[in-house]
Amino acid sequence: MIRDALSKATIYITLSLGGVLMLLPFIWMLLTSFKAGNEVMIMPPVWFPEKFHFENYKEAWEMAPFGRYLFNSITVTVLSTIGELITTILAAYAFSKMNFWGRDVLFAILLGTMMVPGEVLLIPNFVLLSDLGWIDQYEALIIPWTASVFAIFLLRQFFLSVPKDLSYAAKIDGCSDFRFLWTIMVPLAKPALFTIALLKAIGSWNAFLWPLIVTSSKEMRTLPVGLTAFSTEAGTVYELLMAASTMIILPMIILYIILQKYIIQGIAKAGIKG
Amino acid sequence: MGRPTLKSTFTAFLYLLPALLIITVFTIYPIIKSLLISFYNDYDFFQDIVYERGIDSYIYLWNDPNFHLALKNTFIFVIGVVPCSIILSLLIAILLNTNIKLRALFRTVYFIPFVTSVVAVSIVWRWIFHTEYGVLNYFLGLFGVDPIAWLTDPKWAMPSLIILSIWKGLGYNIIIFLAGLQNINDQYYLAAKIDGASAIKRFFFITVPLLSPTTFFVSVVSIIGSFKVFDEIYALFGGQPGPASSALTVVYYIFEKFYGEWNFGVASAAAYCLFIIIFILTLIQLYIGKRKVTY
């Protein structure tokens, strides 16, 4: 009994210690964001600010067009997620419930593209978007990201698990393929679609290299790009930098805590990087 | 579904059209185009004229000490991150898989860094790593360690990057390991217990072999992900590949050649080198994943 209790205690202590290490950077960020300038650059560090300076957030918000960045991030995330859902639903349906010439070859080619690292695509896409005149436009931030082989693959697996009898029954009742897809398959696939949408939204919200390359004006930056630009401008004013970081990180953490069931299940099932 | 007919093929392609259009234009065409660009010796991007084709870009990479440095740094990064991250996440996953309370809470906590913006957390770590006022040096100071110039000393830039990356990616590995552990049938442990096998023996003779497909999957995914490290570097060192290029990795090299020097040929060639490395790793994964499951 004593040995069991001891090993239990060791487990709890180890896990708690690790958990604290995971959270500490965020706590430190949050605490720093409320400090006065002279409480930041100080050794030994003080943990809690004497007074909570909420105005740091206002000041950071006004130093850079964070409102605009936020608007851009939301627009890009929402539209590319909706776009991906639509293309994915249609394509996954064709791959799972239809028989057509070249289906398996086409599917294999698409899966093959998943092996190619995104960095290979950067330059040709940049040239292409320049030719289209889309550089520094929403089109460049959204349209290339409205289809994903990985999402098609995931949803196809789900659609395959739906019994065929369902579609036969619907067809006998005179339901068209298209109506069957949207009124029966899509509602059935809600959990899978929700996972796909969430993973997409996280990826899109956090995306950095692509928005960095295709935006040139301040007005088109997304939050991560805007934050790096701000970090060069604000330099060592760490309380403002931390306030700005908090503004990006906190919404994601809150969203994650509310929806974690779907996110973690999705990742455990799909085994992918978000 | 029936046999494929002209009509069914036509209908199917209508469904596939939106996705195929996007994927063809923005993925398949660039894969080919990128290979072509890597063989442009002399290219005017603004007018899209190729003056000369050849293998100059690859010869350039072969001789460029910076590219060698980028490869070397990337390998150091992979070796620094992957084994450490796997051991830590496996340990935590095993502890989480025991019969404890608050399991969901711990899982939530460990996973938080993974969902947050790489750029934003890197900036937070920049503050933690601060030489004079950083909280990390303060803690180390309590143990008598002299302040370390984490981000400004070329010797310490890579360790800083590795620490940040392990912290960031741990949660993902833990989730995958947990899923793998939960797939192991409890009966094995029960039988072993009855036969008198100790906890350590049970770990090495049940958990390790039965978990090997998961461990293998996590390793490959981590290695591939680590080969592509970029965002962390850009944000941690403020748009520089570390002091004295000490954190110059392959993707950062591609970025510099492409976006800094507008040398599309060399950048594309370097991207293809990265592709080949990742391609080989993926083949190994497919090959071993199919053949060698160790039970």
PDB file of C-alpha atoms in Angstrom, chain A residues 8 11-12 14-16 18-19 21-26 28-29 32 40-45 47 87 90-91 93-101 103 106 109-110 113 115-131 134 143-144 146-149 152 164 168 177-178 181 202 206 208-209 212-213 215 224 227-228 231-232 235 238 241-242 245 248-249 252-253 256-257 260 263-264 267-268 270-274, chain B residues 1-6 8-9 11-13 15-16 18-20 22-23 25-31 33-34 37 43 45 48 91-92 95-96 98-102 104 106-121 123-128 130 132-135 137-139 167 170 172 175-176 179 217 221-222 225 228 230-231 234-235 238 251 254-255 258-259 262 264 267-268 271-272 274-275 278-279 282-283:
ATOM      1  CA  LYS A   8       1.308   7.454  -7.271  1.00  0.00           C
ATOM      2  CA  ILE A  11       3.617  10.184 -10.946  1.00  0.00           C
ATOM      3  CA  TYR A  12       1.649  13.217  -9.813  1.00  0.00           C
ATOM      4  CA  THR A  14       6.441  14.394 -12.285  1.00  0.00           C
ATOM      5  CA  LEU A  15       3.343  15.250 -14.280  1.00  0.00           C
ATOM      6  CA  SER A  16       2.721  18.450 -12.341  1.00  0.00           C
ATOM      7  CA  GLY A  18       6.127  18.957 -16.470  1.00  0.00           C
ATOM      8  CA  GLY A  19       2.787  20.732 -16.645  1.00  0.00           C
ATOM      9  CA  LEU A  21       7.083  23.861 -17.345  1.00  0.00           C
ATOM     10  CA  MET A  22       4.556  23.767 -20.186  1.00  0.00           C
ATOM     11  CA  LEU A  23       2.515  26.625 -18.740  1.00  0.00           C
ATOM     12  CA  LEU A  24       5.248  28.797 -17.303  1.00  0.00           C
ATOM     13  CA  PRO A  25       6.082  30.613 -20.566  1.00  0.00           C
ATOM     14  CA  PHE A  26       2.422  31.580 -20.958  1.00  0.00           C
ATOM     15  CA  TRP A  28       5.316  34.710 -17.681  1.00  0.00           C
ATOM     16  CA  MET A  29       3.993  36.264 -20.884  1.00  0.00           C
ATOM     17  CA  THR A  32       4.954  40.618 -18.126  1.00  0.00           C
ATOM     18  CA  VAL A  40      10.297  44.374 -16.657  1.00  0.00           C
ATOM     19  CA  MET A  41      14.008  45.039 -17.014  1.00  0.00           C
ATOM     20  CA  ILE A  42      14.931  44.108 -13.504  1.00  0.00           C
ATOM     21  CA  MET A  43      17.046  41.465 -11.853  1.00  0.00           C
ATOM     22  CA  PRO A  44      16.012  39.457  -9.890  1.00  0.00           C
ATOM     23  CA  PRO A  45      12.661  39.471 -11.707  1.00  0.00           C
ATOM     24  CA  TRP A  47       6.630  37.925 -10.536  1.00  0.00           C
ATOM     25  CA  THR A  87     -13.994  21.305 -52.189  1.00  0.00           C
ATOM     26  CA  LEU A  90     -17.415  17.248 -53.168  1.00  0.00           C
ATOM     27  CA  ALA A  91     -14.136  15.474 -53.918  1.00  0.00           C
ATOM     28  CA  TYR A  93     -17.881  12.051 -52.190  1.00  0.00           C
ATOM     29  CA  ALA A  94     -16.671  11.370 -55.725  1.00  0.00           C
ATOM     30  CA  PHE A  95     -13.748   9.292 -54.484  1.00  0.00           C
ATOM     31  CA  SER A  96     -15.814   7.224 -52.061  1.00  0.00           C
ATOM     32  CA  LYS A  97     -19.237   6.780 -53.620  1.00  0.00           C
ATOM     33  CA  MET A  98     -18.686   7.003 -57.365  1.00  0.00           C
ATOM     34  CA  ASN A  99     -17.035   4.710 -59.825  1.00  0.00           C
ATOM     35  CA  PHE A 100     -15.255   6.415 -62.683  1.00  0.00           C
ATOM     36  CA  TRP A 101     -12.368   5.903 -65.031  1.00  0.00           C
ATOM     37  CA  ARG A 103     -10.285   7.010 -60.017  1.00  0.00           C
ATOM     38  CA  LEU A 106      -5.962   9.960 -59.675  1.00  0.00           C
ATOM     39  CA  ILE A 109      -1.352  10.871 -57.601  1.00  0.00           C
ATOM     40  CA  LEU A 110      -3.068  13.124 -55.080  1.00  0.00           C
ATOM     41  CA  THR A 113       1.654  15.079 -53.595  1.00  0.00           C
ATOM     42  CA  MET A 115       5.030  13.793 -49.705  1.00  0.00           C
ATOM     43  CA  VAL A 116       6.204  17.051 -51.239  1.00  0.00           C
ATOM     44  CA  PRO A 117       7.212  19.650 -48.665  1.00  0.00           C
ATOM     45  CA  GLY A 118       5.403  22.960 -49.073  1.00  0.00           C
ATOM     46  CA  GLU A 119       8.705  24.793 -49.473  1.00  0.00           C
ATOM     47  CA  VAL A 120       9.081  23.283 -52.946  1.00  0.00           C
ATOM     48  CA  LEU A 121       5.901  25.053 -54.027  1.00  0.00           C
ATOM     49  CA  LEU A 122       6.835  28.505 -52.738  1.00  0.00           C
ATOM     50  CA  ILE A 123       8.685  29.909 -55.718  1.00  0.00           C
ATOM     51  CA  PRO A 124       6.464  28.745 -58.600  1.00  0.00           C
ATOM     52  CA  ASN A 125       3.392  29.833 -56.641  1.00  0.00           C
ATOM     53  CA  PHE A 126       4.945  33.206 -55.985  1.00  0.00           C
ATOM     54  CA  VAL A 127       5.703  33.626 -59.714  1.00  0.00           C
ATOM     55  CA  LEU A 128       2.218  32.468 -60.641  1.00  0.00           C
ATOM     56  CA  LEU A 129       0.512  34.794 -58.185  1.00  0.00           C
ATOM     57  CA  SER A 130       2.644  37.698 -59.416  1.00  0.00           C
ATOM     58  CA  ASP A 131       1.494  36.972 -62.960  1.00  0.00           C
ATOM     59  CA  TRP A 134      -2.617  38.563 -56.679  1.00  0.00           C
ATOM     60  CA  ILE A 143      -7.321  30.660 -52.764  1.00  0.00           C
ATOM     61  CA  PRO A 144      -4.245  28.392 -52.843  1.00  0.00           C
ATOM     62  CA  THR A 146      -8.949  26.130 -50.315  1.00  0.00           C
ATOM     63  CA  ALA A 147      -8.240  22.496 -51.127  1.00  0.00           C
ATOM     64  CA  SER A 148      -6.273  19.899 -49.242  1.00  0.00           C
ATOM     65  CA  VAL A 149      -5.439  16.356 -50.232  1.00  0.00           C
ATOM     66  CA  ILE A 152     -10.047  14.778 -48.868  1.00  0.00           C
ATOM     67  CA  LYS A 164     -24.022   1.613 -49.286  1.00  0.00           C
ATOM     68  CA  TYR A 168     -29.503   2.779 -52.605  1.00  0.00           C
ATOM     69  CA  ASP A 177     -26.688  12.220 -55.818  1.00  0.00           C
ATOM     70  CA  PHE A 178     -26.203  15.878 -55.070  1.00  0.00           C
ATOM     71  CA  LEU A 181     -24.653  14.226 -50.398  1.00  0.00           C
ATOM     72  CA  ILE A 202      -5.578  26.372 -36.382  1.00  0.00           C
ATOM     73  CA  ASN A 206      -0.870  30.282 -37.218  1.00  0.00           C
ATOM     74  CA  PHE A 208       3.563  32.325 -41.212  1.00  0.00           C
ATOM     75  CA  LEU A 209       5.930  31.714 -44.129  1.00  0.00           C
ATOM     76  CA  LEU A 212       5.115  36.652 -45.007  1.00  0.00           C
ATOM     77  CA  ILE A 213       6.051  36.123 -48.635  1.00  0.00           C
ATOM     78  CA  THR A 215       2.113  40.299 -48.447  1.00  0.00           C
ATOM     79  CA  PRO A 224       1.720  36.372 -37.030  1.00  0.00           C
ATOM     80  CA  LEU A 227       3.598  40.447 -34.784  1.00  0.00           C
ATOM     81  CA  THR A 228       7.102  39.806 -36.155  1.00  0.00           C
ATOM     82  CA  SER A 231       8.677  42.893 -32.653  1.00  0.00           C
ATOM     83  CA  THR A 232      11.300  44.562 -34.844  1.00  0.00           C
ATOM     84  CA  GLY A 235      12.386  45.999 -30.097  1.00  0.00           C
ATOM     85  CA  TYR A 238       8.910  43.593 -23.694  1.00  0.00           C
ATOM     86  CA  LEU A 241       5.582  42.652 -27.037  1.00  0.00           C
ATOM     87  CA  MET A 242       4.072  40.301 -24.474  1.00  0.00           C
ATOM     88  CA  SER A 245       1.682  38.028 -28.122  1.00  0.00           C
ATOM     89  CA  ILE A 248      -2.687  36.279 -30.562  1.00  0.00           C
ATOM     90  CA  ILE A 249      -2.190  33.351 -28.206  1.00  0.00           C
ATOM     91  CA  MET A 252      -6.384  30.150 -29.596  1.00  0.00           C
ATOM     92  CA  ILE A 253      -6.006  28.747 -26.077  1.00  0.00           C
ATOM     93  CA  TYR A 256      -8.765  25.011 -27.827  1.00  0.00           C
ATOM     94  CA  ILE A 257     -10.011  24.536 -24.279  1.00  0.00           C
ATOM     95  CA  GLN A 260     -10.298  20.254 -27.237  1.00  0.00           C
ATOM     96  CA  ILE A 263      -9.031  18.637 -31.730  1.00  0.00           C
ATOM     97  CA  ILE A 264      -7.339  15.911 -29.696  1.00  0.00           C
ATOM     98  CA  ILE A 267      -5.171  14.463 -34.126  1.00  0.00           C
ATOM     99  CA  ALA A 268      -5.059  11.105 -32.402  1.00  0.00           C
ATOM    100  CA  ALA A 270      -5.430  11.288 -38.132  1.00  0.00           C
ATOM    101  CA  GLY A 271      -1.940  11.497 -36.657  1.00  0.00           C
ATOM    102  CA  ILE A 272      -0.897  14.666 -38.367  1.00  0.00           C
ATOM    103  CA  LYS A 273       0.768  17.950 -37.620  1.00  0.00           C
ATOM    104  CA  GLY A 274      -1.905  20.607 -37.279  1.00  0.00           C
TER     105      GLY A 274
ATOM    106  CA  MET B   1     -21.680   1.976 -57.482  1.00  0.00           C
ATOM    107  CA  GLY B   2     -21.724  -0.011 -60.723  1.00  0.00           C
ATOM    108  CA  ARG B   3     -19.128  -0.074 -63.449  1.00  0.00           C
ATOM    109  CA  PRO B   4     -17.519   3.146 -64.580  1.00  0.00           C
ATOM    110  CA  THR B   5     -19.233   4.646 -67.590  1.00  0.00           C
ATOM    111  CA  LEU B   6     -18.688   7.776 -69.611  1.00  0.00           C
ATOM    112  CA  SER B   8     -20.411   8.422 -64.300  1.00  0.00           C
ATOM    113  CA  THR B   9     -16.912   9.654 -65.122  1.00  0.00           C
ATOM    114  CA  THR B  11     -20.431  13.388 -63.186  1.00  0.00           C
ATOM    115  CA  ALA B  12     -17.528  12.462 -60.914  1.00  0.00           C
ATOM    116  CA  PHE B  13     -15.276  15.026 -62.538  1.00  0.00           C
ATOM    117  CA  TYR B  15     -17.634  16.880 -58.225  1.00  0.00           C
ATOM    118  CA  LEU B  16     -13.854  16.791 -58.363  1.00  0.00           C
ATOM    119  CA  PRO B  18     -13.063  22.552 -57.636  1.00  0.00           C
ATOM    120  CA  ALA B  19     -10.560  20.517 -55.626  1.00  0.00           C
ATOM    121  CA  LEU B  20      -8.637  19.332 -58.684  1.00  0.00           C
ATOM    122  CA  ILE B  22      -6.887  24.234 -56.918  1.00  0.00           C
ATOM    123  CA  ILE B  23      -4.578  21.259 -56.344  1.00  0.00           C
ATOM    124  CA  VAL B  25      -2.692  24.859 -60.160  1.00  0.00           C
ATOM    125  CA  PHE B  26      -1.184  25.370 -56.713  1.00  0.00           C
ATOM    126  CA  THR B  27       0.419  21.997 -55.968  1.00  0.00           C
ATOM    127  CA  ILE B  28       0.989  19.739 -58.959  1.00  0.00           C
ATOM    128  CA  TYR B  29       2.048  22.407 -61.438  1.00  0.00           C
ATOM    129  CA  PRO B  30       4.450  24.049 -58.919  1.00  0.00           C
ATOM    130  CA  ILE B  31       6.080  20.683 -58.161  1.00  0.00           C
ATOM    131  CA  LYS B  33       7.752  24.047 -62.361  1.00  0.00           C
ATOM    132  CA  SER B  34      10.026  24.137 -59.335  1.00  0.00           C
ATOM    133  CA  ILE B  37      13.352  26.501 -62.302  1.00  0.00           C
ATOM    134  CA  TYR B  43      16.365  33.726 -65.304  1.00  0.00           C
ATOM    135  CA  PHE B  45      11.693  36.685 -63.143  1.00  0.00           C
ATOM    136  CA  ASP B  48       9.733  35.519 -67.234  1.00  0.00           C
ATOM    137  CA  LEU B  91       7.473   8.934 -20.502  1.00  0.00           C
ATOM    138  CA  ILE B  92       4.684  11.446 -19.989  1.00  0.00           C
ATOM    139  CA  LEU B  95       2.415   8.257 -16.781  1.00  0.00           C
ATOM    140  CA  LEU B  96      -0.801   9.702 -18.193  1.00  0.00           C
ATOM    141  CA  THR B  98      -1.840   5.012 -15.580  1.00  0.00           C
ATOM    142  CA  ASN B  99      -4.958   5.113 -13.496  1.00  0.00           C
ATOM    143  CA  ILE B 100      -4.739   8.706 -12.267  1.00  0.00           C
ATOM    144  CA  LYS B 101      -7.156  11.528 -11.660  1.00  0.00           C
ATOM    145  CA  LEU B 102      -6.839  14.826 -13.503  1.00  0.00           C
ATOM    146  CA  ALA B 104      -7.750  15.139 -18.920  1.00  0.00           C
ATOM    147  CA  PHE B 106      -2.774  17.200 -17.720  1.00  0.00           C
ATOM    148  CA  ARG B 107      -3.417  16.238 -21.322  1.00  0.00           C
ATOM    149  CA  THR B 108      -4.955  19.642 -21.987  1.00  0.00           C
ATOM    150  CA  VAL B 109      -2.002  21.435 -20.425  1.00  0.00           C
ATOM    151  CA  TYR B 110       0.684  19.524 -22.310  1.00  0.00           C
ATOM    152  CA  PHE B 111      -1.048  20.127 -25.589  1.00  0.00           C
ATOM    153  CA  ILE B 112      -1.473  23.911 -25.268  1.00  0.00           C
ATOM    154  CA  PRO B 113       1.878  24.919 -26.837  1.00  0.00           C
ATOM    155  CA  PHE B 114       1.037  22.926 -29.931  1.00  0.00           C
ATOM    156  CA  VAL B 115      -2.102  24.899 -30.826  1.00  0.00           C
ATOM    157  CA  THR B 116      -0.582  28.327 -30.282  1.00  0.00           C
ATOM    158  CA  SER B 117       1.138  30.400 -32.940  1.00  0.00           C
ATOM    159  CA  VAL B 118       4.793  29.419 -33.374  1.00  0.00           C
ATOM    160  CA  VAL B 119       5.698  33.023 -34.036  1.00  0.00           C
ATOM    161  CA  ALA B 120       4.000  34.320 -30.898  1.00  0.00           C
ATOM    162  CA  VAL B 121       5.478  31.700 -28.570  1.00  0.00           C
ATOM    163  CA  ILE B 123       8.686  35.879 -29.195  1.00  0.00           C
ATOM    164  CA  VAL B 124       7.721  34.885 -25.665  1.00  0.00           C
ATOM    165  CA  TRP B 125      10.767  32.609 -25.519  1.00  0.00           C
ATOM    166  CA  ARG B 126      12.926  35.440 -26.813  1.00  0.00           C
ATOM    167  CA  TRP B 127      12.028  37.233 -23.619  1.00  0.00           C
ATOM    168  CA  ILE B 128      12.619  34.121 -21.488  1.00  0.00           C
ATOM    169  CA  HIS B 130      17.050  37.293 -22.542  1.00  0.00           C
ATOM    170  CA  GLU B 132      20.405  39.986 -18.671  1.00  0.00           C
ATOM    171  CA  TYR B 133      16.749  39.971 -17.652  1.00  0.00           C
ATOM    172  CA  GLY B 134      15.592  36.596 -18.872  1.00  0.00           C
ATOM    173  CA  VAL B 135      13.793  34.400 -16.383  1.00  0.00           C
ATOM    174  CA  ASN B 137      19.072  32.792 -16.648  1.00  0.00           C
ATOM    175  CA  TYR B 138      17.568  33.869 -13.340  1.00  0.00           C
ATOM    176  CA  PHE B 139      16.595  30.284 -12.493  1.00  0.00           C
ATOM    177  CA  TRP B 167       8.617  22.341 -25.641  1.00  0.00           C
ATOM    178  CA  LEU B 170       5.817  17.608 -26.967  1.00  0.00           C
ATOM    179  CA  TYR B 172       1.519  16.335 -30.233  1.00  0.00           C
ATOM    180  CA  ILE B 175      -1.364  12.524 -27.905  1.00  0.00           C
ATOM    181  CA  ILE B 176      -0.165  10.061 -30.534  1.00  0.00           C
ATOM    182  CA  ALA B 179      -3.590   6.712 -28.622  1.00  0.00           C
ATOM    183  CA  PHE B 217       5.373   6.853 -36.881  1.00  0.00           C
ATOM    184  CA  VAL B 221       6.769  12.641 -38.512  1.00  0.00           C
ATOM    185  CA  SER B 222       9.066  14.456 -36.046  1.00  0.00           C
ATOM    186  CA  GLY B 225       8.771  18.259 -39.330  1.00  0.00           C
ATOM    187  CA  LYS B 228      11.340  21.967 -42.214  1.00  0.00           C
ATOM    188  CA  PHE B 230      11.700  27.923 -40.104  1.00  0.00           C
ATOM    189  CA  ASP B 231       9.069  30.011 -38.276  1.00  0.00           C
ATOM    190  CA  TYR B 234      12.643  33.796 -37.893  1.00  0.00           C
ATOM    191  CA  ALA B 235      10.730  34.875 -34.794  1.00  0.00           C
ATOM    192  CA  GLY B 238      14.210  38.634 -35.128  1.00  0.00           C
ATOM    193  CA  VAL B 251      14.405  26.118 -45.209  1.00  0.00           C
ATOM    194  CA  ILE B 254      15.786  28.574 -49.271  1.00  0.00           C
ATOM    195  CA  PHE B 255      14.008  31.608 -47.845  1.00  0.00           C
ATOM    196  CA  PHE B 258      14.458  33.229 -52.687  1.00  0.00           C
ATOM    197  CA  TYR B 259      13.186  36.223 -50.789  1.00  0.00           C
ATOM    198  CA  TRP B 262      15.855  36.650 -55.552  1.00  0.00           C
ATOM    199  CA  PHE B 264      15.150  31.515 -57.790  1.00  0.00           C
ATOM    200  CA  ALA B 267      16.444  28.390 -54.022  1.00  0.00           C
ATOM    201  CA  SER B 268      14.513  25.862 -56.100  1.00  0.00           C
ATOM    202  CA  ALA B 271      14.100  23.057 -52.095  1.00  0.00           C
ATOM    203  CA  TYR B 272      14.467  19.972 -54.255  1.00  0.00           C
ATOM    204  CA  LEU B 274      15.021  19.060 -49.096  1.00  0.00           C
ATOM    205  CA  PHE B 275      12.335  17.243 -51.040  1.00  0.00           C
ATOM    206  CA  ILE B 278      12.054  13.967 -47.085  1.00  0.00           C
ATOM    207  CA  PHE B 279      11.105  11.669 -49.941  1.00  0.00           C
ATOM    208  CA  THR B 282       8.848   8.820 -46.420  1.00  0.00           C
ATOM    209  CA  LEU B 283       9.858   5.779 -48.470  1.00  0.00           C
TER     210      LEU B 283
END
